Short mmCIF file of C-alpha atoms and ligand atoms in Angstrom, two decimals:
data_model
loop_
_atom_site.label_atom_id
_atom_site.label_comp_id
_atom_site.label_asym_id
_atom_site.label_seq_id
_atom_site.Cartn_x
_atom_site.Cartn_y
_atom_site.Cartn_z
CA MET A 869 108.71 72.15 149.68
CA LEU A 870 105.01 73.42 148.41
CA LYS A 871 105.30 76.58 146.33
CA ARG A 872 102.96 78.81 144.42
CA THR A 873 102.58 80.80 141.44
CA GLU A 874 100.35 82.18 138.76
CA GLY A 875 101.02 79.99 134.84
CA ILE A 876 100.10 79.93 131.73
CA ALA A 877 100.03 76.29 130.39
CA LEU A 878 101.55 76.33 127.14
CA LYS A 879 101.84 72.45 126.10
CA SER A 880 100.98 69.30 127.42
CA THR A 881 102.08 65.91 126.46
CA VAL A 882 100.64 62.75 127.70
CA PHE A 883 102.80 60.68 129.69
CA GLY A 884 102.47 56.88 130.80
CA GLU A 885 98.62 55.95 130.94
CA ALA A 886 97.24 58.69 132.36
CA ASP A 887 99.62 61.49 133.32
CA LEU A 888 100.87 64.75 131.76
CA ILE A 889 103.76 66.75 131.90
CA VAL A 890 102.95 70.31 131.18
CA ALA A 891 105.09 73.06 130.27
CA PHE A 892 104.09 76.40 132.15
CA LEU A 893 105.14 80.01 131.56
CA THR A 894 104.92 80.82 135.20
CA LYS A 895 104.82 84.60 137.02
CA ASP A 896 107.72 83.53 139.63
CA PHE A 897 109.47 80.78 137.54
CA GLY A 898 109.76 81.48 133.79
CA LEU A 899 109.47 78.48 131.72
CA MET A 900 108.86 75.28 133.92
CA ARG A 901 107.55 71.92 133.03
CA GLY A 902 105.82 69.79 136.04
CA PHE A 903 104.06 66.18 136.15
CA ALA A 904 100.76 66.10 136.90
CA LYS A 905 99.02 62.68 138.23
CA SER A 906 96.10 61.18 136.36
CA PRO A 907 94.44 64.40 135.53
CA ARG A 908 92.57 62.87 132.51
CA LYS A 909 91.10 59.81 133.82
CA ILE A 910 87.90 61.44 135.00
CA LYS A 911 86.89 64.81 133.41
CA SER A 912 88.14 67.42 136.23
CA ARG A 913 88.58 70.65 136.79
CA PHE A 914 92.25 69.78 137.58
CA GLY A 915 92.79 68.14 134.21
CA SER A 916 90.82 71.38 132.40
CA SER A 917 93.36 73.52 134.31
CA LEU A 918 96.11 72.09 132.47
CA GLU A 919 95.06 72.51 129.11
CA PRO A 920 97.45 74.25 126.65
CA LEU A 921 96.31 78.24 126.88
CA THR A 922 94.89 78.12 130.73
CA TYR A 923 95.96 80.84 133.27
CA SER A 924 95.87 79.33 136.76
CA THR A 925 97.27 79.19 139.98
CA LEU A 926 99.49 76.30 140.45
CA SER A 927 100.65 74.71 143.38
CA PHE A 928 103.71 72.03 143.27
CA ILE A 929 105.97 69.93 145.36
CA GLY A 930 109.55 69.77 144.58
CA LYS A 931 111.73 72.32 144.06
CA GLU A 932 111.64 74.06 140.63
CA ASP A 933 115.01 73.48 140.28
CA ALA A 934 114.25 70.11 140.61
CA GLY A 935 113.49 67.76 137.53
CA LEU A 936 110.27 67.80 137.17
CA PRO A 937 108.17 69.00 139.97
CA ARG A 938 105.00 67.68 140.53
CA ILE A 939 101.40 70.03 140.35
CA THR A 940 99.16 68.94 143.31
CA GLN A 941 96.46 71.81 142.48
CA SER A 942 95.83 73.95 139.78
CA ASP A 943 92.92 76.53 139.73
CA ILE A 944 91.56 78.34 136.63
CA ILE A 945 91.41 82.10 136.83
CA MET A 946 90.94 82.69 133.17
CA PRO A 947 90.38 79.45 130.65
CA PHE A 948 90.40 81.98 127.70
CA SER A 949 87.56 79.98 125.84
CA SER A 950 86.59 82.87 123.29
CA LEU A 951 89.87 82.44 122.13
CA ARG A 952 89.97 78.83 121.82
CA GLU A 953 86.67 78.76 119.89
CA ASP A 954 87.85 81.50 117.31
CA TYR A 955 90.63 79.62 114.81
CA LYS A 956 92.08 82.68 113.50
CA SER A 957 92.91 83.91 117.76
CA PHE A 958 93.65 80.53 118.39
CA LEU A 959 96.30 80.37 115.67
CA LYS A 960 98.09 83.88 116.60
CA ALA A 961 97.53 82.15 120.48
CA ALA A 962 99.80 79.12 119.18
CA GLU A 963 102.13 81.00 117.49
CA ILE A 964 103.07 82.99 120.27
CA ILE A 965 103.29 79.94 122.14
CA ASP A 966 105.68 78.51 119.95
CA LEU A 967 108.02 80.90 120.23
CA ALA A 968 108.20 80.92 123.95
CA LEU A 969 108.59 77.21 124.11
CA ARG A 970 111.40 77.28 121.36
CA PHE A 971 113.25 80.43 122.62
CA LEU A 972 112.91 80.65 126.40
CA PRO A 973 115.32 78.94 128.51
CA GLU A 974 113.73 76.71 131.10
CA LYS A 975 113.63 78.17 134.88
CA GLU A 976 114.63 81.89 134.67
CA PRO A 977 111.99 83.89 135.96
CA HIS A 978 111.04 86.61 133.51
CA PRO A 979 107.79 88.53 134.93
CA GLU A 980 107.76 91.07 131.94
CA LEU A 981 107.53 88.26 129.73
CA PHE A 982 104.92 86.82 131.29
CA SER A 983 102.88 90.05 131.55
CA LEU A 984 103.37 90.20 127.78
CA MET A 985 101.63 86.77 127.25
CA LEU A 986 99.11 87.34 129.86
CA GLY A 987 98.26 90.81 128.19
CA THR A 988 98.44 89.22 124.47
CA LEU A 989 96.01 86.47 125.37
CA LYS A 990 93.49 88.67 126.90
CA GLY A 991 93.64 90.94 123.90
CA LEU A 992 92.73 87.77 121.81
CA ASP A 993 90.30 86.07 124.03
CA ALA A 994 88.29 89.70 124.21
CA GLY A 995 88.33 89.46 120.07
CA ALA A 996 88.79 92.86 119.10
CA ASP A 997 90.80 94.05 116.44
CA ASN A 998 94.02 92.84 117.92
CA ARG A 999 96.43 92.84 114.65
CA LEU A 1000 98.81 95.77 116.96
CA GLY A 1001 98.68 93.67 119.74
CA TYR A 1002 99.97 90.28 117.92
CA LEU A 1003 102.51 92.40 116.13
CA TYR A 1004 103.56 94.03 119.47
CA HIS A 1005 104.04 90.69 121.24
CA LYS A 1006 106.69 89.40 118.68
CA ILE A 1007 108.84 92.44 118.59
CA LYS A 1008 108.73 92.41 122.22
CA PHE A 1009 109.66 88.82 122.42
CA LEU A 1010 112.50 89.20 120.06
CA GLN A 1011 113.51 92.42 121.43
CA MET A 1012 113.39 90.60 125.18
CA SER A 1013 115.38 87.04 123.92
CA GLY A 1014 118.05 89.32 122.04
CA LEU A 1015 116.69 88.71 118.76
CA ALA A 1016 115.11 91.49 117.32
CA PRO A 1017 116.36 92.72 114.28
CA ARG A 1018 118.34 95.56 113.91
CA LEU A 1019 116.40 98.47 112.11
CA ASP A 1020 117.89 101.56 113.51
CA MET A 1021 121.17 101.71 112.01
CA CYS A 1022 123.26 99.73 108.94
CA GLY A 1023 124.48 96.70 109.81
CA ARG A 1024 127.91 96.93 108.17
CA CYS A 1025 128.71 100.16 108.73
CA GLY A 1026 126.72 101.18 112.05
CA CYS A 1027 125.70 104.63 110.40
CA GLU A 1028 122.10 105.76 111.52
CA LEU A 1029 119.79 105.38 108.68
CA VAL A 1030 117.44 108.09 109.13
CA GLU A 1031 119.86 110.56 109.64
CA LYS A 1032 122.35 109.63 106.82
CA GLN A 1033 119.78 109.63 104.26
CA GLY A 1034 118.16 112.89 104.99
CA GLY A 1035 114.68 112.53 107.02
CA TYR A 1036 112.01 110.76 104.82
CA GLY A 1037 113.95 108.58 102.45
CA PRO A 1038 111.34 106.34 100.45
CA LYS A 1039 112.62 103.00 101.11
CA HIS A 1040 115.49 100.88 103.08
CA THR A 1041 116.51 97.90 102.65
CA PHE A 1042 116.10 94.90 105.26
CA TYR A 1043 118.13 91.73 104.59
CA VAL A 1044 116.65 88.87 106.18
CA SER A 1045 119.60 86.35 106.67
CA HIS A 1046 121.44 89.22 107.98
CA GLY A 1047 118.87 90.42 110.82
CA THR A 1048 119.49 94.23 109.67
CA VAL A 1049 118.94 96.84 107.19
CA ILE A 1050 122.28 97.91 105.19
CA CYS A 1051 122.68 101.41 103.80
CA LYS A 1052 122.92 102.51 100.38
CA ASP A 1053 126.83 103.06 100.70
CA CYS A 1054 127.62 99.93 101.85
CA GLY A 1055 125.77 98.00 98.63
CA LYS A 1056 123.60 95.52 97.61
CA GLU A 1057 123.95 92.14 99.70
CA THR A 1058 122.53 88.47 98.69
CA GLY A 1059 119.99 86.94 99.92
CA GLN A 1060 116.32 87.58 100.63
CA SER A 1061 115.82 91.63 101.50
CA MET A 1062 112.76 93.26 101.41
CA GLN A 1063 111.87 97.32 101.16
CA ILE A 1064 110.57 99.01 104.61
CA ALA A 1065 109.46 102.53 104.57
CA GLU A 1066 111.58 104.51 107.00
CA GLY A 1067 108.01 105.52 108.55
CA ALA A 1068 107.64 102.12 109.75
CA LEU A 1069 111.57 102.43 111.07
CA ARG A 1070 110.51 104.99 113.30
CA PHE A 1071 107.14 103.41 114.19
CA TYR A 1072 109.32 100.06 115.25
CA ALA A 1073 111.53 102.28 117.09
CA SER A 1074 108.54 103.88 119.00
CA LEU A 1075 107.34 100.46 119.76
CA LEU A 1076 110.41 99.04 121.10
CA LYS A 1077 110.61 101.88 123.71
CA TRP A 1078 106.76 101.04 124.51
CA PRO A 1079 105.81 99.52 127.85
CA VAL A 1080 104.29 96.25 128.09
CA MET A 1081 100.22 96.60 128.50
CA SER A 1082 99.89 99.76 127.22
CA ILE A 1083 99.34 99.24 124.00
CA ASP A 1084 95.97 99.33 123.23
CA ARG A 1085 96.54 103.38 123.43
CA ILE A 1086 98.50 103.28 120.23
CA LYS A 1087 96.84 103.79 116.94
CA ALA A 1088 99.14 102.26 114.07
CA PRO A 1089 99.02 103.48 110.44
CA GLU A 1090 98.13 100.18 108.77
CA ILE A 1091 100.74 100.73 105.79
CA PHE A 1092 103.42 100.88 108.74
CA MET A 1093 101.55 97.60 110.22
CA ASN A 1094 102.05 95.94 106.89
CA ASP A 1095 105.74 96.17 106.30
CA LEU A 1096 106.43 95.59 109.76
CA SER A 1097 104.50 92.61 109.75
CA SER A 1098 106.22 90.80 107.07
CA LEU A 1099 109.08 92.10 108.18
CA ILE A 1100 108.47 90.20 111.22
CA ASP A 1101 107.32 87.43 110.03
CA SER A 1102 110.27 86.74 107.41
CA HIS A 1103 112.58 87.50 110.24
CA ILE A 1104 110.84 85.01 112.66
CA ARG A 1105 110.76 82.05 109.96
CA PHE A 1106 114.83 82.74 109.44
CA VAL A 1107 115.87 82.50 112.90
CA LEU A 1108 113.46 79.59 113.32
CA GLY A 1109 114.78 77.73 110.53
CA PRO A 1110 113.02 76.21 107.34
CA GLY A 1111 109.93 74.54 107.30
CA THR A 1112 108.48 74.93 111.18
CA SER A 1113 106.21 77.31 111.14
CA SER A 1114 103.10 76.37 108.98
CA PRO A 1115 99.55 76.54 110.89
CA ASP A 1116 99.17 72.64 111.21
CA THR A 1117 102.65 72.18 112.74
CA VAL A 1118 102.18 75.21 115.21
CA ILE A 1119 99.11 73.67 116.45
CA TYR A 1120 100.07 70.02 116.60
CA ARG A 1121 103.11 71.17 118.35
CA ILE A 1122 101.19 72.58 121.60
CA THR A 1123 98.13 70.22 121.43
CA ALA A 1124 100.21 67.01 120.63
CA GLY A 1125 98.86 64.29 122.99
CA GLN A 1126 95.75 66.11 123.78
CA LYS A 1127 92.42 63.92 123.18
ZN1 ZN B 2480 126.54 101.01 106.06
#
């Protein structure tokens, strides 16, 4: 049966002489892998449309729940060429693609996550100051995957930190290996910890509530961004495991097998 959807190519792997296996984040079927026959033989539009980071309409044969559906046609909607040419933006894109490949289950539709990914890539492609969009993507992704760090209450006793510490307490302590903040009454834990300003906790809470696609209207205080960025990156590194997130490794992982 022929099916159509929209998808963002996340990774392509050479298969046999000239064939490719491509992982896509699709609008209708979630993370999905497909097989493409000989797109590399000639430098074709079909071949270009299957390169990582390309947003296309896709046609494939075979049930999306079959082992490996065959991609029969793919037409580029957005190539994200500016993003590819800018190393810093490309690195950010590679990181969020890597997150998707590692954490998303295959073949589970997730239209909200698709919108998030598309919105973030458009932001990176536009080349504006996209620091907040990039942070927002990671926070929303963790939230949607059930992996978001807990910053609203103590992970030990469940007290609400802001209330308990009486308004604008200076800093709270986030424990990386616990994935949560722990209040002063519950005492010190061992392991890597970070101090985070209460304002940053509030900002995090509002980002979690903010609907996808409307991020460009938010002005973020730089100091909260710094606190939150380093907290989220430490949290992701811990969740991913050691030695897995150097920029070169991440870029290699999505482009392995590409000429
Ligand atoms: Zn506590």
